[in-house]
Tab-separated table of C-alpha atoms and ligand atoms in Angstrom:
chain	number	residue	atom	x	y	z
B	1	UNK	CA	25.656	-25.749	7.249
B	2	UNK	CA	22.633	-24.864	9.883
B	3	UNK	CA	19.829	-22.991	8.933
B	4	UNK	CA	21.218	-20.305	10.970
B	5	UNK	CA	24.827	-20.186	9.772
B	6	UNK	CA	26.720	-17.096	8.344
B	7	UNK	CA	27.979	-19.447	5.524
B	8	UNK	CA	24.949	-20.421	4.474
B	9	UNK	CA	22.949	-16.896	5.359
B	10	UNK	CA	25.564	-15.553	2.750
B	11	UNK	CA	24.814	-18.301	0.178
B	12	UNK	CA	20.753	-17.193	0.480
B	13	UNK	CA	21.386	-13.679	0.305
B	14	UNK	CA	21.385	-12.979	-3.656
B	15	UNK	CA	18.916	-15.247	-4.171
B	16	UNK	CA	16.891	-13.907	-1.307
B	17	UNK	CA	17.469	-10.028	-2.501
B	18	UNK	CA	16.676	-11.615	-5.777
B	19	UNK	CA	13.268	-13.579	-4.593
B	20	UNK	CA	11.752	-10.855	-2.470
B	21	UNK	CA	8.208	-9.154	-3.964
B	22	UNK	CA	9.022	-5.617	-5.938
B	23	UNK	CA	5.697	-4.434	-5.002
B	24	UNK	CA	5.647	-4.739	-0.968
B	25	UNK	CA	9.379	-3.263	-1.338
B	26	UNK	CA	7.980	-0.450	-3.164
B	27	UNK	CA	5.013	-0.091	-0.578
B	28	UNK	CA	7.315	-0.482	2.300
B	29	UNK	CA	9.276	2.963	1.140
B	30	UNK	CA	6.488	4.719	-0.681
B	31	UNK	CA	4.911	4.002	3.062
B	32	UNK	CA	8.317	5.557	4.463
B	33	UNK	CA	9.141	8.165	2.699
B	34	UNK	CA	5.286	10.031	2.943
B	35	UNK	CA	4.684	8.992	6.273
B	36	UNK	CA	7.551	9.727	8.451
B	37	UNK	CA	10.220	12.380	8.700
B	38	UNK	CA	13.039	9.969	10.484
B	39	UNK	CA	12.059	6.567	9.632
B	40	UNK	CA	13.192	4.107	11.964
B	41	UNK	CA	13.091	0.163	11.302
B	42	UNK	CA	13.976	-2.751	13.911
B	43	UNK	CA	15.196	-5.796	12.433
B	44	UNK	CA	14.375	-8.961	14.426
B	45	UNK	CA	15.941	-11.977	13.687
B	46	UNK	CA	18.797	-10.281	11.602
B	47	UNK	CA	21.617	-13.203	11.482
B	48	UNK	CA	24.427	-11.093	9.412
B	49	UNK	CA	22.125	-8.298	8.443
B	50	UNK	CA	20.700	-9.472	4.676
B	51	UNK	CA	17.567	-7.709	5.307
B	52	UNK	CA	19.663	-4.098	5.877
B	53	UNK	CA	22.226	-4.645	2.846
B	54	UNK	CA	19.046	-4.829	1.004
B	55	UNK	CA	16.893	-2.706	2.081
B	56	UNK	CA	19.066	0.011	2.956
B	57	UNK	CA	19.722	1.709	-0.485
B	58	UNK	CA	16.194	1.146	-0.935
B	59	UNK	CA	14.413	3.724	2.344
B	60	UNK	CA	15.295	6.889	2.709
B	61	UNK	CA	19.221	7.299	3.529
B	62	UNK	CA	18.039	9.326	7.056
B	63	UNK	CA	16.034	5.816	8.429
B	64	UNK	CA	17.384	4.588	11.952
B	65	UNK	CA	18.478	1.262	11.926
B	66	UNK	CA	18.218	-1.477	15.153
B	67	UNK	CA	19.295	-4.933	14.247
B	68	UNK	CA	18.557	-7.419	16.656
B	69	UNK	CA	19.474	-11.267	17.218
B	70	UNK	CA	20.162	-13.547	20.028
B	71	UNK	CA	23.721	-15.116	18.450
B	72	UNK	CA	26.632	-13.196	19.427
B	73	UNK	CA	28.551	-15.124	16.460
B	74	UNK	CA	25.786	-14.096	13.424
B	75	UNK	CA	25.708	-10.228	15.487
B	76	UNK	CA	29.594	-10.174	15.177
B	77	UNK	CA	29.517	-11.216	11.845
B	78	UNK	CA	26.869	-8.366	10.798
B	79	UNK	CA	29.109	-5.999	12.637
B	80	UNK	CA	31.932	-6.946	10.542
B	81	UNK	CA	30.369	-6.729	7.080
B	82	UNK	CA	28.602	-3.418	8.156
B	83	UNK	CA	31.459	-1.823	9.758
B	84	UNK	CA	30.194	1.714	11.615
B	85	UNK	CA	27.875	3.511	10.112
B	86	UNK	CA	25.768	6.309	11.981
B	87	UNK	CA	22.186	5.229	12.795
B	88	UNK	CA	22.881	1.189	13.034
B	89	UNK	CA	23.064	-0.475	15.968
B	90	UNK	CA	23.053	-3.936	16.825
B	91	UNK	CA	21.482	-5.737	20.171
B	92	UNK	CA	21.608	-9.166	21.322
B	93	UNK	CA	17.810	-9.972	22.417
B	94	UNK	CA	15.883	-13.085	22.730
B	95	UNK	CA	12.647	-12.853	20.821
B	96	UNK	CA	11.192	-14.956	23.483
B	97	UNK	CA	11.384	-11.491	25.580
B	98	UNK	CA	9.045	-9.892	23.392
B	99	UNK	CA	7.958	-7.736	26.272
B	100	UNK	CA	11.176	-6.052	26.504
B	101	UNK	CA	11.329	-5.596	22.635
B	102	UNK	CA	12.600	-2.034	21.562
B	103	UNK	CA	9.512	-1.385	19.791
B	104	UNK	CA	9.639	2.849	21.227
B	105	UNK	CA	9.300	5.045	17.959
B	106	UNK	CA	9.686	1.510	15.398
B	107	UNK	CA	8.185	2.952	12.472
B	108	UNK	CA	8.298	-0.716	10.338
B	109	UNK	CA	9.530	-4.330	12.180
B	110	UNK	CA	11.127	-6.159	9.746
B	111	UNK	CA	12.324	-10.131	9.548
B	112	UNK	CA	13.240	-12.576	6.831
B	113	UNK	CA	13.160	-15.933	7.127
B	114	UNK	CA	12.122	-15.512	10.658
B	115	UNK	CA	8.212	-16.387	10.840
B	116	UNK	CA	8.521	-19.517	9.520
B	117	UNK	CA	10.139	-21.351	12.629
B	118	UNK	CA	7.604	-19.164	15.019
B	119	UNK	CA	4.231	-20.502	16.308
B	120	UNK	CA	0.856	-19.529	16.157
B	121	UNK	CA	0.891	-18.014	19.803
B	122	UNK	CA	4.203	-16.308	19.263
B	123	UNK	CA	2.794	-14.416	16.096
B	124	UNK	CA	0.009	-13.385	17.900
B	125	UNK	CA	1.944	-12.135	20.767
B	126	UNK	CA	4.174	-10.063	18.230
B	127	UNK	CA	1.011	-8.941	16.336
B	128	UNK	CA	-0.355	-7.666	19.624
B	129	UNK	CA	2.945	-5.622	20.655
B	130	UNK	CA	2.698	-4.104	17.248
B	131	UNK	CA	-0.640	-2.868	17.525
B	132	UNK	CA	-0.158	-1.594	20.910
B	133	UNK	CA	3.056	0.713	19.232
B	134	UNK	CA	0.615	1.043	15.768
B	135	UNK	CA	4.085	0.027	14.124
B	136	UNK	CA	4.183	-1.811	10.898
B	137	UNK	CA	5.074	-5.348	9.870
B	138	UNK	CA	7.278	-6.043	6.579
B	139	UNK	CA	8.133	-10.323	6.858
B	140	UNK	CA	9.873	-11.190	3.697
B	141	UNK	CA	10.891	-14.762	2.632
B	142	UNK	CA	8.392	-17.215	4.699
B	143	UNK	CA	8.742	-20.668	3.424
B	144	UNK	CA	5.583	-21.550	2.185
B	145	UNK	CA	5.604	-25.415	1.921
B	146	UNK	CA	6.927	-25.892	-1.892
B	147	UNK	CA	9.586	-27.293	-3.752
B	148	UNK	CA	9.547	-28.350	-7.346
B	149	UNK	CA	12.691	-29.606	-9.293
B	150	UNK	CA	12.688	-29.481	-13.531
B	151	UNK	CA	13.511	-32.951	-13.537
B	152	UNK	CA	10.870	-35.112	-11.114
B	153	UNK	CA	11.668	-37.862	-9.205
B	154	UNK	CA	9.138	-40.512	-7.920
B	155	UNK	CA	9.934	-39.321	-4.214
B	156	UNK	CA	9.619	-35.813	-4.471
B	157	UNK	CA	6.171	-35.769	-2.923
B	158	UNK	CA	7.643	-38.027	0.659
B	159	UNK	CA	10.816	-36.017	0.819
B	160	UNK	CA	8.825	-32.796	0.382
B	161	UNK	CA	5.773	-33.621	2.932
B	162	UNK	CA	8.701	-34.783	5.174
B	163	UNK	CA	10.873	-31.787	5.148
B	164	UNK	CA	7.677	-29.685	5.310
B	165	UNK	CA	6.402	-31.706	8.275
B	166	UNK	CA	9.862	-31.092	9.797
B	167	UNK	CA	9.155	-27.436	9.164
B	168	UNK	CA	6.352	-27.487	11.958
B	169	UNK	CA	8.337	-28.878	14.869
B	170	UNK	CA	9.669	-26.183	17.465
B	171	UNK	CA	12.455	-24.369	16.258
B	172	UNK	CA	12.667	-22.307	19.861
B	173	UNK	CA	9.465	-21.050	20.143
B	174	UNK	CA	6.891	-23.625	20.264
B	175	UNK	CA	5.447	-25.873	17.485
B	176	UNK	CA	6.629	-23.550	14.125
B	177	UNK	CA	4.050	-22.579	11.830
B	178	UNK	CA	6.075	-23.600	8.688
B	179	UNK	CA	4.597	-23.457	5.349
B	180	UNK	CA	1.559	-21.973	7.410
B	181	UNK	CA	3.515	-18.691	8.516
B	182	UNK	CA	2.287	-15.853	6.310
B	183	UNK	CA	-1.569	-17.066	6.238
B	184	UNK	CA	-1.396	-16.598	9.912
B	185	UNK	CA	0.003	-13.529	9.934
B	186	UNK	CA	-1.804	-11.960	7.583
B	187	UNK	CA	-5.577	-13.384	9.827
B	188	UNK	CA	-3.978	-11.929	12.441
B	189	UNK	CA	-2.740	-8.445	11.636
B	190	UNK	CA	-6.201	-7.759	9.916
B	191	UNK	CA	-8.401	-8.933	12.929
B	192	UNK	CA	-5.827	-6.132	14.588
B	193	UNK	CA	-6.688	-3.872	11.976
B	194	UNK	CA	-3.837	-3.809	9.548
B	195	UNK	CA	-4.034	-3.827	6.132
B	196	UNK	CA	-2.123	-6.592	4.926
B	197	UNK	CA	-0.443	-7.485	1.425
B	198	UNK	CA	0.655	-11.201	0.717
B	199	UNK	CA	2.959	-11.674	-2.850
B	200	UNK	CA	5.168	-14.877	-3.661
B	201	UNK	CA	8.662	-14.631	-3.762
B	202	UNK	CA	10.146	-17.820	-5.157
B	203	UNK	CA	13.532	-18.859	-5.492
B	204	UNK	CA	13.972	-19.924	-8.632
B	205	UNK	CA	17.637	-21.753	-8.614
B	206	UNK	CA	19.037	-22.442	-12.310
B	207	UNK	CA	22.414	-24.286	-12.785
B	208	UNK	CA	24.074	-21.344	-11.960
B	209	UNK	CA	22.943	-21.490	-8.486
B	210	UNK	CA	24.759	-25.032	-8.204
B	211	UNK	CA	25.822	-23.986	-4.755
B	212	UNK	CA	22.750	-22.920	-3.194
B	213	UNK	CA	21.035	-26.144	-4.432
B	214	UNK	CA	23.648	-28.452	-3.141
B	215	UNK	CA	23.371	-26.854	0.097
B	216	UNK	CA	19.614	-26.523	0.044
B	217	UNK	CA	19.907	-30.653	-0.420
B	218	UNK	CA	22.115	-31.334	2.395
B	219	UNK	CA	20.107	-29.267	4.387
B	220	UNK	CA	17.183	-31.196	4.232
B	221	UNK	CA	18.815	-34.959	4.584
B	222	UNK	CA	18.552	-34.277	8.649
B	223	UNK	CA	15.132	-32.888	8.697
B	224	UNK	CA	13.489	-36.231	6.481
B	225	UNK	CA	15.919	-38.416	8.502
B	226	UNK	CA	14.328	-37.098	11.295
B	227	UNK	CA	10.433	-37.835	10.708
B	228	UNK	CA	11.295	-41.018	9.234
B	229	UNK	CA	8.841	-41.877	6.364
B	230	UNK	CA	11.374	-41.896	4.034
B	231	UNK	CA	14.110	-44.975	4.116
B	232	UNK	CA	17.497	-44.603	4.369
B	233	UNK	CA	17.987	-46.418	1.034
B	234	UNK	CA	15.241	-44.585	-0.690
B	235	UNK	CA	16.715	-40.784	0.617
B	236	UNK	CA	20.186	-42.060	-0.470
B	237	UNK	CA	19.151	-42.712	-3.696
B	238	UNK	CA	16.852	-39.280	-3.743
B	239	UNK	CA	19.545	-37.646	-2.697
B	240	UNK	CA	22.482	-38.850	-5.240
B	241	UNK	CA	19.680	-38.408	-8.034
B	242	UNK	CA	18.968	-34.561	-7.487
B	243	UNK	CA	23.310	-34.312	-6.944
B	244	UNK	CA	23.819	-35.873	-10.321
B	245	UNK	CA	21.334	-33.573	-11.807
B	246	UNK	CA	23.114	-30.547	-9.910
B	247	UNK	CA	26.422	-31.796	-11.088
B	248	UNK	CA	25.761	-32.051	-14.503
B	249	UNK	CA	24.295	-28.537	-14.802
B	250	UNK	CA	20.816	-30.223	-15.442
B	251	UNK	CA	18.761	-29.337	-12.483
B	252	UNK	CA	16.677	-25.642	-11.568
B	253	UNK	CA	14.601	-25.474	-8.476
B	254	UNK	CA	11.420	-23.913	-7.174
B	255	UNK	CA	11.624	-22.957	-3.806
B	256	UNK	CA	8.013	-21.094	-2.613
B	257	UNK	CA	8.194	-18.259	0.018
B	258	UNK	CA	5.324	-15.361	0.783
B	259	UNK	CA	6.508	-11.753	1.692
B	260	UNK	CA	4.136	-10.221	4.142
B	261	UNK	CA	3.249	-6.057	4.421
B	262	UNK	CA	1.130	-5.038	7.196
B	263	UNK	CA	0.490	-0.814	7.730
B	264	UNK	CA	-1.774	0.127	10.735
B	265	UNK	CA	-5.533	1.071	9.391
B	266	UNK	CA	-5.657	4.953	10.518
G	301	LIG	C1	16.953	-18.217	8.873
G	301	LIG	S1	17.844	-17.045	9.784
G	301	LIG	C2	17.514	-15.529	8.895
G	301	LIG	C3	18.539	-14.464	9.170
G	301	LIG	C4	18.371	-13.159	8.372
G	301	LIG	N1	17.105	-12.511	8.668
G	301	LIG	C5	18.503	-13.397	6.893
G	301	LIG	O1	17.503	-13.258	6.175
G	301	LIG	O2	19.614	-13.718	6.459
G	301	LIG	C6	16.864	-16.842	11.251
G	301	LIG	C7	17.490	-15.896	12.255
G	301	LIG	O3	16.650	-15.828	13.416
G	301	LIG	C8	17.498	-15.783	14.554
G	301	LIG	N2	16.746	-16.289	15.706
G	301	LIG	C9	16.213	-17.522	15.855
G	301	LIG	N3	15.634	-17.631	17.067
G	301	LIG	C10	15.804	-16.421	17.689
G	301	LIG	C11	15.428	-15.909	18.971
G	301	LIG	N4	14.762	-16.653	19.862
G	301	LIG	N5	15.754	-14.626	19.251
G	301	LIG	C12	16.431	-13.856	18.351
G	301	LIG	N6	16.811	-14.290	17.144
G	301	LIG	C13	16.501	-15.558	16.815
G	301	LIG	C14	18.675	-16.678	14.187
G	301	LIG	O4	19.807	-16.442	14.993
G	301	LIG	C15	18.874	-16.304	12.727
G	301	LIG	O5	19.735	-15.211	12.587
């Protein structure tokens, strides 16, 4: 599975509805419901539409929904599981083209497990078009650089830096800010003066999340492949280790993430 597949998008979904911070939810509608008559939130980066199954029994039932993505498959699939309801609509957009962004009216943008593969220029370049429409920022689910297993293994620490250093390489729009992602953002929104609330939202994967975890595993044996510290041999043997563990109903998993709330200073 790719990081971008519906398969695995629908594996992370529970744990990600699970993971994300009660507080900036709670902010994110208190914000909503006293601020705006017609609410109206664009989500960028939507894959299948996670971030609207959750959020949408949360803000109040009148809020306008845009879900944007650049993969037709991922925007089909959303369309499916949705089905029609009055006030979504979907539109297939390059982020790249943030100029052309339909930002008119956005009351909140909203993205999870987007900024995380952006770079330091792209976040600035949203931050600026965000400021200009004095729309808010809610960016749940940004990797944040760790993972801890309950039973260690001597190569944790390689395969980790690895994967992490993996996580900075350009994932389509320049070099990605990985584990670096909501620290930027949040320098960045205040210097445009927005407040800005940061809170962890961990996965934390017990035995009965054997799936996700095997996944999660395979998902990272391209990545440390890929930079190369690691041997073959070594990763191999990493790698059967943490499946044993999995297999045996023996193995829970940290996974770090931030969530990121940014409102427009009056
Ligand atoms: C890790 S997935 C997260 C999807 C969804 N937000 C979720 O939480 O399930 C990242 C998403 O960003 C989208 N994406 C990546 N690059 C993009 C670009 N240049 N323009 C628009 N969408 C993009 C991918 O298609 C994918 O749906």
């Amino acid at each position: 599975m790719s990081g971008f597949d519906k398969d695995w998008l629908a594996l992370r979904e529970p744990a990600d509805r699970h993971a994300r911070a009660q507080p900036l939810l709670d902010g994110l509608c208190r914000h909503l419901v006293e601020k705006t008559e017609t609410p109206s939130l664009l989500d960028i980066g939507c894959g299948t539409g996670s971030t609207y199954r959750t959020l949408s029994a949360l803000v109040p039932p009148a809020t306008r929904w845009q879900l944007l993505d650049y993969d037709p498959l991922l925007l089909e699939e959303a369309a499916r599981r949705i089905g029609s309801v009055e006030g979504v609509t979907l539109h297939r957009h390059d982020l790249n083209d943030l100029q052309s962004l339909p930002l008119e009216g956005v009351t909140f943008v909203t993205a999870s497990a987007l900024f995380d593969l952006c770079s330091a220029t792209f976040c600035n370049r949203v931050v600026d078009r965000l400021a200009e429409q004095r729309t808010g920022l809610y960016a749940a689910l940004n990797y944040d650089g760790v993972m801890e297993w309950s039973h260690a293994h001597p190569l944790d620490g390689q395969v980790v830096a690895s994967f992490n250093r993996h996580q900075r390489l350009d994932k389509g729009f320049g070099p990605a800010l990985g584990p670096d992602a909501s620290d930027h953002l949040r320098l960045s929104l205040e210097s445009s003066g927005y407040r800005v609330k940061v809170a962890a939202s961990p996965w934390v994967l017990g035995a009965e999340k054997h799936d996700l975890q095997v996944e999660l595993l395979r998902g990272m044996e391209n990545p440390v492949t890929e930079i190369g510290l690691v041997s073959q041999s070594d990763l191999e043997d990493w790698m059967a280790f943490r499946l044993a563990a999995i297999t045996r109903q023996d193995s829970s998993c940290v996974v770090g993430h931030t969530d990121l709330l940014a409102i427009r200073r009056r």
